[in-house]
Amino acid sequence: MPGHFEPLPGGGAAVALDDVEISIIRSLAVQLMELIGPGPAEDASGDPLAGLFAEGPSEPPADPVLRRLFPDAYGDPEEPASLEDTEEQRAHSAEFRRFTENDLRAGKRDNALAVIRSLDELAAAGEGGAVLQLSAEDSRQWLGALNDLRLAIGSRLEIDDEDDADLLFRLPDEDPRKPMVMAYLWLGGLQETLVSTLMP
């Protein structure tokens, strides 16, 4: 079980994590939550339901990591298109973003928070690491958070395709990007084995 998820009888998954691994994943999840930002605030009346009806942003985020986490819904920036098509795609993307981004952010925050809470419970159990056991629902939240963490790290490392990834994997040890590349690879292994536990 060390280093990878294994299925649990009746659904869910388990992985053995040591204190350093717990600390790394927790730190990355906290950073992800900080990057995503808080949810829509209550309005001036203090109505907590006001956030449900708040419209989201209509422009893509400036931060490249957030652009990767919340891409435009319409159009591929790599595909050539006429100016008219591009304008129409931008308008559709802005409209889609306005009504969906708040919910997407909330879902990503919930996933990251679920990771943090489960790791805090695990760390409270004692020093030296422990076996993390996840229900099927927890596994799905972990899978979402691991995916977001890899997208975020991949964006910071400017990994756009497999060729970029291959070059980074051969970095010398003294390269300052090496620790993030190692985290990217490790999280990828966790993600892959977690996906396999959810397969029928």
Coordinates of C-alpha atoms in Angstrom, one line a residue:
M1 CA 0.0 0.0 0.0
P2 CA 2.8 2.5 0.5
G3 CA 2.7 5.2 -2.1
H4 CA -0.5 4.2 -3.8
F5 CA -4.2 3.8 -3.2
E6 CA -5.7 0.4 -2.9
P7 CA -9.5 -0.4 -3.0
L8 CA -11.3 -1.1 0.3
P9 CA -14.0 -3.8 0.5
G10 CA -17.4 -2.2 -0.1
G11 CA -16.0 0.8 -1.8
G12 CA -13.5 3.5 -1.0
A13 CA -9.8 3.5 -0.9
A14 CA -6.8 3.5 1.4
V15 CA -3.2 4.7 1.3
A16 CA -0.4 4.7 3.8
L17 CA 1.1 8.2 4.2
D18 CA 4.0 9.3 6.4
D19 CA 4.2 12.6 8.2
V20 CA 6.1 14.3 5.4
E21 CA 3.6 13.2 2.8
I22 CA 0.7 14.3 4.9
S23 CA 2.4 17.7 5.4
I24 CA 3.1 18.2 1.6
I25 CA -0.4 17.3 0.5
R26 CA -2.0 19.4 3.2
S27 CA 0.2 22.4 2.4
L28 CA -0.5 22.2 -1.4
A29 CA -4.3 21.9 -0.6
V30 CA -4.2 25.0 1.6
Q31 CA -2.3 26.9 -1.1
L32 CA -4.9 25.8 -3.7
M33 CA -7.7 27.1 -1.4
E34 CA -5.9 30.4 -1.0
L35 CA -5.5 30.7 -4.8
I36 CA -9.1 29.8 -5.5
G37 CA -10.2 32.4 -3.0
P38 CA -13.2 32.8 -0.7
G39 CA -16.8 32.2 -1.9
P40 CA -19.3 35.0 -2.7
A41 CA -19.8 37.0 0.5
E42 CA -23.2 37.6 2.1
D43 CA -24.8 40.8 0.9
A44 CA -25.1 43.9 3.2
S45 CA -28.3 42.5 4.7
G46 CA -26.4 39.5 6.0
D47 CA -28.5 37.1 3.9
P48 CA -26.5 33.9 3.5
L49 CA -28.7 32.9 0.5
A50 CA -27.6 36.0 -1.4
G51 CA -24.4 34.1 -2.3
L52 CA -26.5 31.5 -4.2
F53 CA -27.8 34.2 -6.6
A54 CA -24.5 36.1 -7.0
E55 CA -23.2 36.2 -10.5
G56 CA -19.6 35.2 -11.1
P57 CA -17.0 37.0 -13.1
S58 CA -17.3 37.2 -16.9
E59 CA -13.6 37.6 -17.7
P60 CA -11.0 34.8 -17.5
P61 CA -8.7 35.0 -14.4
A62 CA -5.4 36.8 -14.9
D63 CA -3.4 34.2 -13.1
P64 CA -2.4 31.4 -15.5
V65 CA -3.1 28.7 -12.9
L66 CA -6.6 29.9 -12.4
R67 CA -7.1 30.1 -16.1
R68 CA -6.1 26.4 -16.3
L69 CA -8.5 25.6 -13.4
F70 CA -11.3 27.7 -14.9
P71 CA -10.8 27.6 -18.7
D72 CA -13.1 29.2 -21.2
A73 CA -16.0 27.0 -22.1
Y74 CA -16.2 27.9 -25.8
G75 CA -13.4 28.0 -28.4
D76 CA -9.9 26.7 -28.4
P77 CA -7.3 29.5 -28.3
E78 CA -5.0 27.2 -30.3
E79 CA -7.5 26.8 -33.1
P80 CA -7.5 29.6 -35.8
A81 CA -10.9 31.2 -36.0
S82 CA -12.3 34.3 -37.8
L83 CA -12.5 37.5 -35.8
E84 CA -16.3 37.2 -35.8
D85 CA -16.2 33.6 -34.5
T86 CA -13.7 34.7 -31.8
E87 CA -15.9 37.5 -30.6
E88 CA -18.9 35.2 -30.5
Q89 CA -16.9 32.6 -28.6
R90 CA -15.8 35.2 -26.1
A91 CA -19.3 36.4 -25.5
H92 CA -20.6 32.8 -25.0
S93 CA -17.6 32.0 -22.7
A94 CA -18.3 35.2 -20.6
E95 CA -21.9 34.3 -20.2
F96 CA -21.1 30.7 -19.2
R97 CA -18.5 31.8 -16.8
R98 CA -20.8 34.4 -15.2
F99 CA -23.3 31.7 -14.2
T100 CA -21.0 28.7 -13.4
E101 CA -17.7 29.9 -12.1
N102 CA -18.9 30.5 -8.5
D103 CA -20.2 27.0 -8.3
L104 CA -17.0 25.6 -9.8
R105 CA -14.9 27.5 -7.3
A106 CA -17.1 26.2 -4.5
G107 CA -16.7 22.6 -5.6
K108 CA -12.9 22.9 -5.9
R109 CA -12.8 24.6 -2.4
D110 CA -15.0 21.8 -0.9
N111 CA -12.7 19.1 -2.4
A112 CA -9.5 20.8 -1.1
L113 CA -11.1 21.3 2.3
A114 CA -12.1 17.6 2.4
V115 CA -8.5 16.7 1.8
I116 CA -7.3 19.0 4.5
R117 CA -9.8 17.8 7.1
S118 CA -9.1 14.1 6.4
L119 CA -5.3 14.7 6.7
D120 CA -5.8 16.7 9.9
E121 CA -7.8 13.7 11.4
L122 CA -5.0 11.4 10.2
A123 CA -2.3 13.5 11.7
A124 CA -4.2 13.8 15.0
A125 CA -4.1 10.0 15.2
G126 CA -0.4 10.0 16.0
E127 CA 3.1 10.6 14.8
G128 CA 4.9 8.6 12.1
G129 CA 2.1 8.6 9.6
A130 CA -0.9 6.3 9.2
V131 CA -3.2 4.7 6.8
L132 CA -5.8 7.1 5.3
Q133 CA -9.1 5.4 4.6
L134 CA -11.6 7.1 2.3
S135 CA -15.2 6.4 1.6
A136 CA -16.3 6.3 -2.0
E137 CA -17.5 9.9 -1.7
D138 CA -14.3 11.0 0.0
S139 CA -12.4 9.3 -2.8
R140 CA -14.2 11.4 -5.4
Q141 CA -13.4 14.6 -3.5
W142 CA -9.8 13.5 -3.2
L143 CA -9.6 12.7 -6.9
G144 CA -11.0 16.2 -7.8
A145 CA -8.4 17.9 -5.5
L146 CA -5.5 15.8 -6.8
N147 CA -6.5 16.7 -10.3
D148 CA -6.6 20.4 -9.4
L149 CA -3.3 20.2 -7.6
R150 CA -1.6 18.6 -10.7
L151 CA -3.2 21.2 -13.0
A152 CA -1.9 24.0 -10.8
I153 CA 1.6 22.6 -10.5
G154 CA 1.7 21.7 -14.2
S155 CA 0.6 25.3 -15.0
R156 CA 3.4 26.8 -12.8
L157 CA 5.9 24.4 -14.5
E158 CA 4.5 25.4 -17.9
I159 CA 3.7 21.8 -18.8
D160 CA 1.3 22.0 -21.8
D161 CA 1.9 18.5 -23.3
E162 CA 3.8 15.3 -22.9
D163 CA 6.9 16.7 -24.5
D164 CA 7.1 19.4 -21.9
A165 CA 6.6 16.8 -19.2
D166 CA 9.3 14.6 -20.6
L167 CA 11.9 17.4 -20.6
L168 CA 11.1 18.4 -17.0
F169 CA 11.4 14.8 -15.8
R170 CA 15.0 14.8 -16.8
L171 CA 15.9 18.0 -14.9
P172 CA 19.2 17.9 -13.0
D173 CA 18.9 17.7 -9.2
E174 CA 20.2 21.3 -8.7
D175 CA 17.4 22.8 -10.8
P176 CA 15.0 24.8 -8.6
R177 CA 12.0 23.3 -10.3
K178 CA 12.9 19.7 -9.4
P179 CA 10.9 19.5 -6.1
M180 CA 7.8 20.7 -7.9
V181 CA 8.4 18.2 -10.7
M182 CA 8.7 15.4 -8.1
A183 CA 5.5 16.6 -6.4
Y184 CA 3.8 16.6 -9.8
L185 CA 4.9 13.0 -10.5
W186 CA 4.0 11.8 -7.1
L187 CA 0.5 13.3 -7.1
G188 CA 0.1 11.8 -10.6
G189 CA 0.8 8.3 -9.2
L190 CA -1.6 8.9 -6.3
Q191 CA -4.3 10.1 -8.8
E192 CA -3.8 7.2 -11.1
T193 CA -4.1 4.6 -8.4
L194 CA -7.1 6.3 -6.9
V195 CA -8.8 6.3 -10.2
S196 CA -8.2 2.6 -10.5
T197 CA -9.9 2.0 -7.1
L198 CA -13.1 3.7 -8.4
M199 CA -13.3 1.5 -11.5
P200 CA -16.0 -1.2 -11.4

